[in-house]
Amino acid sequence: MQLKKIQLLNFKNYEGLELSFSEGINGIVGENGSGKTNLLDAIHFLCLSKSGFNFSDSQHIRHGSSFFMIQGFFQKAEKEYEVHCSLQEGKSKTLKVDKKPYTKISEHIGQFPCVLMTPYDTDLIREGSEIRRKFFDNTLSQIDQSYLNNLLKYNKSIEQRNSLLKQFAERNFFDKTLIETYDAQILPLAQSIFEKRNEFVQSFIPLLENYYFFICNQKEKISLKYESDLQVADFESEFCQQIQKDLLLQRTTKGIHKDDYIFQIENRSINKFGSQGQQKSYVIALKLAQFELLSQLKHIKPLLLLDDIFDKLDDSRIKKLMELMASGKFGQVFLTDARPERTKSLFGEIKQEICLFHT
């Protein structure tokens, strides 16, 4: 899969821009603050309908403008596609493929897969369980549309159930029949999502281990463990027995929205006991395993987006990434760097051509 051309209008710092890309490695270079990451983020929008860096879509509208537009022209399996994403202030985001809007924007996820690697990826280790769930949900959602649909339904049902619990507390009453209608929706969705996550982790672990060993040239044992409330024998019974606690806290205290993925090295928390280098190796391995699994299951190579990683990685890890690029492991790559001479030198050493774009 390739992104052949992109057009931007009023997106972040770009009033207007049109670029055609190489099918191989594309370097986006320029001084800090010149818009390198913004261009990378526009590509992420085209692939996944949202920013890879900022939660709010409206913050991507150029200052002084009332809308933004991103247009991309992809080639996938001998066919060309035109992807259009735009947002008008005060209106819903629009996403179209070949001028046809989706019934639901979520239908776009997985059509044009991508993997984003940034200096902030170590947040996967340092931060709470929500960011780890988002990473694995991002991967699963690009692979399996039914998984994404069930996840959206589950999150909506949990939101409604929590709202109901707050109403019970505010009005000092409880309607058992009403809460059970939400439970009847939530429980089968939770079971389906749990099974998909559990199965996915089993496929993901060997790839993670292989890439970790490749990156750091060490034989230390790493592991990934999936933890869920649904791993008990009778989750439905436990879920229903939590109602008094749920009423007290005014939120649903058990379910797959509490799941976590435990990252370990030598059977200990990599957050607490891993060195900075070990943590960086682990998150790079996570992203490369994500790329590998998407490639295998989608039967196309995702776009690989690398944001400012050369400034944050040491020479040994950069060398390993360069080896993978030289091997042809990846398809189309987009990377940002504030030092164009470094980018030219790195790719010159592995005899790979790179197309440079100056912001």
Short mmCIF file of C-alpha atoms in Angstrom, two decimals, residues 63-220:
data_model
loop_
_atom_site.label_atom_id
_atom_site.label_comp_id
_atom_site.label_asym_id
_atom_site.label_seq_id
_atom_site.Cartn_x
_atom_site.Cartn_y
_atom_site.Cartn_z
CA HIS A 63 -5.52 29.69 13.35
CA GLY A 64 -7.83 32.23 11.76
CA SER A 65 -9.62 29.65 9.60
CA SER A 66 -12.96 27.92 10.09
CA PHE A 67 -12.14 24.50 8.59
CA PHE A 68 -9.42 22.10 7.53
CA MET A 69 -9.24 19.65 4.63
CA ILE A 70 -6.89 16.72 3.96
CA GLN A 71 -6.95 14.84 0.68
CA GLY A 72 -4.90 11.71 0.05
CA PHE A 73 -4.44 9.47 -2.98
CA PHE A 74 -3.61 5.86 -2.12
CA GLN A 75 -2.70 2.83 -4.18
CA LYS A 76 -3.66 -0.54 -2.73
CA ALA A 77 -3.75 -3.89 -4.53
CA GLU A 78 -3.48 -2.35 -8.02
CA LYS A 79 -6.35 0.07 -7.30
CA GLU A 80 -6.28 3.78 -6.53
CA TYR A 81 -8.37 5.43 -3.80
CA GLU A 82 -9.07 9.06 -2.99
CA VAL A 83 -9.52 9.71 0.74
CA HIS A 84 -10.99 13.01 1.91
CA CYS A 85 -11.11 14.19 5.52
CA SER A 86 -12.43 17.61 6.53
CA LEU A 87 -13.80 19.46 9.53
CA GLN A 88 -15.88 22.64 9.66
CA GLU A 89 -16.12 24.51 12.96
CA GLY A 90 -19.30 23.56 14.78
CA LYS A 91 -19.98 20.57 12.51
CA SER A 92 -19.15 16.87 12.48
CA LYS A 93 -16.03 15.58 10.78
CA THR A 94 -16.47 14.34 7.21
CA LEU A 95 -14.65 11.31 5.82
CA LYS A 96 -15.08 10.06 2.26
CA VAL A 97 -13.46 7.48 0.01
CA ASP A 98 -13.80 8.10 -3.73
CA LYS A 99 -16.28 10.89 -2.88
CA LYS A 100 -18.59 8.47 -1.01
CA PRO A 101 -19.14 9.26 2.68
CA TYR A 102 -19.16 6.48 5.26
CA THR A 103 -22.34 5.73 7.15
CA LYS A 104 -20.11 5.60 10.24
CA ILE A 105 -16.53 6.90 10.31
CA SER A 106 -15.49 3.78 12.23
CA GLU A 107 -16.00 1.82 8.97
CA HIS A 108 -12.81 3.46 7.67
CA ILE A 109 -10.58 1.94 10.37
CA GLY A 110 -8.42 -0.83 8.92
CA GLN A 111 -8.90 0.15 5.28
CA PHE A 112 -5.53 1.95 5.16
CA PRO A 113 -3.50 0.60 8.10
CA CYS A 114 -0.61 2.51 9.63
CA VAL A 115 1.79 2.32 12.56
CA LEU A 116 3.06 5.45 14.33
CA MET A 117 6.29 5.52 16.34
CA THR A 118 7.05 8.63 18.44
CA PRO A 119 9.39 9.72 21.27
CA TYR A 120 6.39 9.51 23.62
CA ASP A 121 5.90 5.77 23.16
CA THR A 122 7.55 5.07 26.52
CA ASP A 123 4.30 6.44 28.00
CA LEU A 124 2.98 2.94 27.24
CA ILE A 125 5.23 1.75 30.06
CA ARG A 126 5.10 4.72 32.43
CA GLU A 127 1.43 5.70 32.27
CA GLY A 128 -1.73 3.91 33.38
CA SER A 129 -3.67 1.03 31.86
CA GLU A 130 -5.84 3.21 29.59
CA ILE A 131 -2.98 4.07 27.24
CA ARG A 132 -1.98 0.39 26.95
CA ARG A 133 -5.57 -0.63 26.17
CA LYS A 134 -5.67 2.07 23.48
CA PHE A 135 -2.53 0.70 21.85
CA PHE A 136 -3.83 -2.86 21.62
CA ASP A 137 -7.34 -1.69 20.70
CA ASN A 138 -5.82 0.39 17.89
CA THR A 139 -4.14 -2.70 16.48
CA LEU A 140 -7.13 -5.01 16.89
CA SER A 141 -9.50 -2.43 15.43
CA GLN A 142 -7.39 -2.17 12.26
CA ILE A 143 -7.52 -5.96 11.92
CA ASP A 144 -11.10 -6.78 12.91
CA GLN A 145 -14.06 -4.48 12.17
CA SER A 146 -16.41 -6.56 14.35
CA TYR A 147 -14.05 -6.07 17.30
CA LEU A 148 -14.16 -2.30 16.81
CA ASN A 149 -17.96 -2.32 16.53
CA ASN A 150 -18.32 -4.33 19.73
CA LEU A 151 -15.85 -2.08 21.54
CA LEU A 152 -17.77 1.05 20.53
CA LYS A 153 -21.06 -0.53 21.65
CA TYR A 154 -19.53 -1.66 24.94
CA ASN A 155 -18.06 1.78 25.72
CA LYS A 156 -21.38 3.44 24.93
CA SER A 157 -23.28 1.00 27.15
CA ILE A 158 -20.83 1.52 30.03
CA GLU A 159 -21.21 5.29 29.65
CA GLN A 160 -25.00 4.96 29.80
CA ARG A 161 -24.86 2.58 32.77
CA ASN A 162 -22.57 4.97 34.66
CA SER A 163 -24.95 7.84 33.93
CA LEU A 164 -27.79 5.75 35.32
CA LEU A 165 -25.81 4.94 38.48
CA LYS A 166 -25.26 8.68 39.04
CA GLN A 167 -28.99 9.32 38.59
CA PHE A 168 -29.77 6.66 41.19
CA ALA A 169 -27.41 8.40 43.65
CA GLU A 170 -28.78 11.87 42.94
CA ARG A 171 -32.45 10.82 43.26
CA ASN A 172 -31.89 8.29 46.04
CA PHE A 173 -33.67 5.39 44.33
CA PHE A 174 -32.74 2.13 42.58
CA ASP A 175 -34.44 0.32 39.71
CA LYS A 176 -33.07 -3.23 39.48
CA THR A 177 -34.93 -4.05 36.25
CA LEU A 178 -33.57 -0.98 34.50
CA ILE A 179 -29.95 -1.67 35.44
CA GLU A 180 -30.34 -5.27 34.30
CA THR A 181 -31.27 -4.12 30.79
CA TYR A 182 -27.85 -2.49 30.52
CA ASP A 183 -26.14 -5.52 32.05
CA ALA A 184 -27.77 -7.72 29.40
CA GLN A 185 -26.11 -5.60 26.70
CA ILE A 186 -22.73 -5.28 28.40
CA LEU A 187 -22.00 -8.87 29.44
CA PRO A 188 -22.00 -10.59 26.01
CA LEU A 189 -20.02 -7.69 24.50
CA ALA A 190 -17.47 -7.94 27.31
CA GLN A 191 -17.08 -11.68 26.74
CA SER A 192 -16.54 -11.25 23.00
CA ILE A 193 -13.97 -8.47 23.47
CA PHE A 194 -12.14 -10.46 26.14
CA GLU A 195 -11.86 -13.51 23.89
CA LYS A 196 -10.49 -11.43 21.00
CA ARG A 197 -7.95 -9.68 23.23
CA ASN A 198 -6.83 -12.94 24.80
CA GLU A 199 -6.39 -14.62 21.41
CA PHE A 200 -4.58 -11.60 20.00
CA VAL A 201 -2.01 -11.47 22.81
CA GLN A 202 -1.03 -15.09 22.15
CA SER A 203 -0.16 -14.20 18.55
CA PHE A 204 1.53 -10.95 19.54
CA ILE A 205 3.93 -12.25 22.21
CA PRO A 206 6.32 -14.26 19.96
CA LEU A 207 6.71 -11.27 17.61
CA LEU A 208 7.37 -8.95 20.55
CA GLU A 209 10.05 -11.26 21.96
CA ASN A 210 11.77 -11.69 18.59
CA TYR A 211 11.97 -7.97 17.93
CA TYR A 212 13.18 -7.20 21.44
CA PHE A 213 16.04 -9.69 21.12
CA PHE A 214 16.90 -8.29 17.68
CA ILE A 215 17.01 -4.67 18.88
CA CYS A 216 19.10 -5.12 22.03
CA ASN A 217 21.16 -8.24 21.17
CA GLN A 218 20.48 -9.62 24.63
CA LYS A 219 18.90 -12.78 25.93
CA GLU A 220 17.11 -11.28 28.91
#
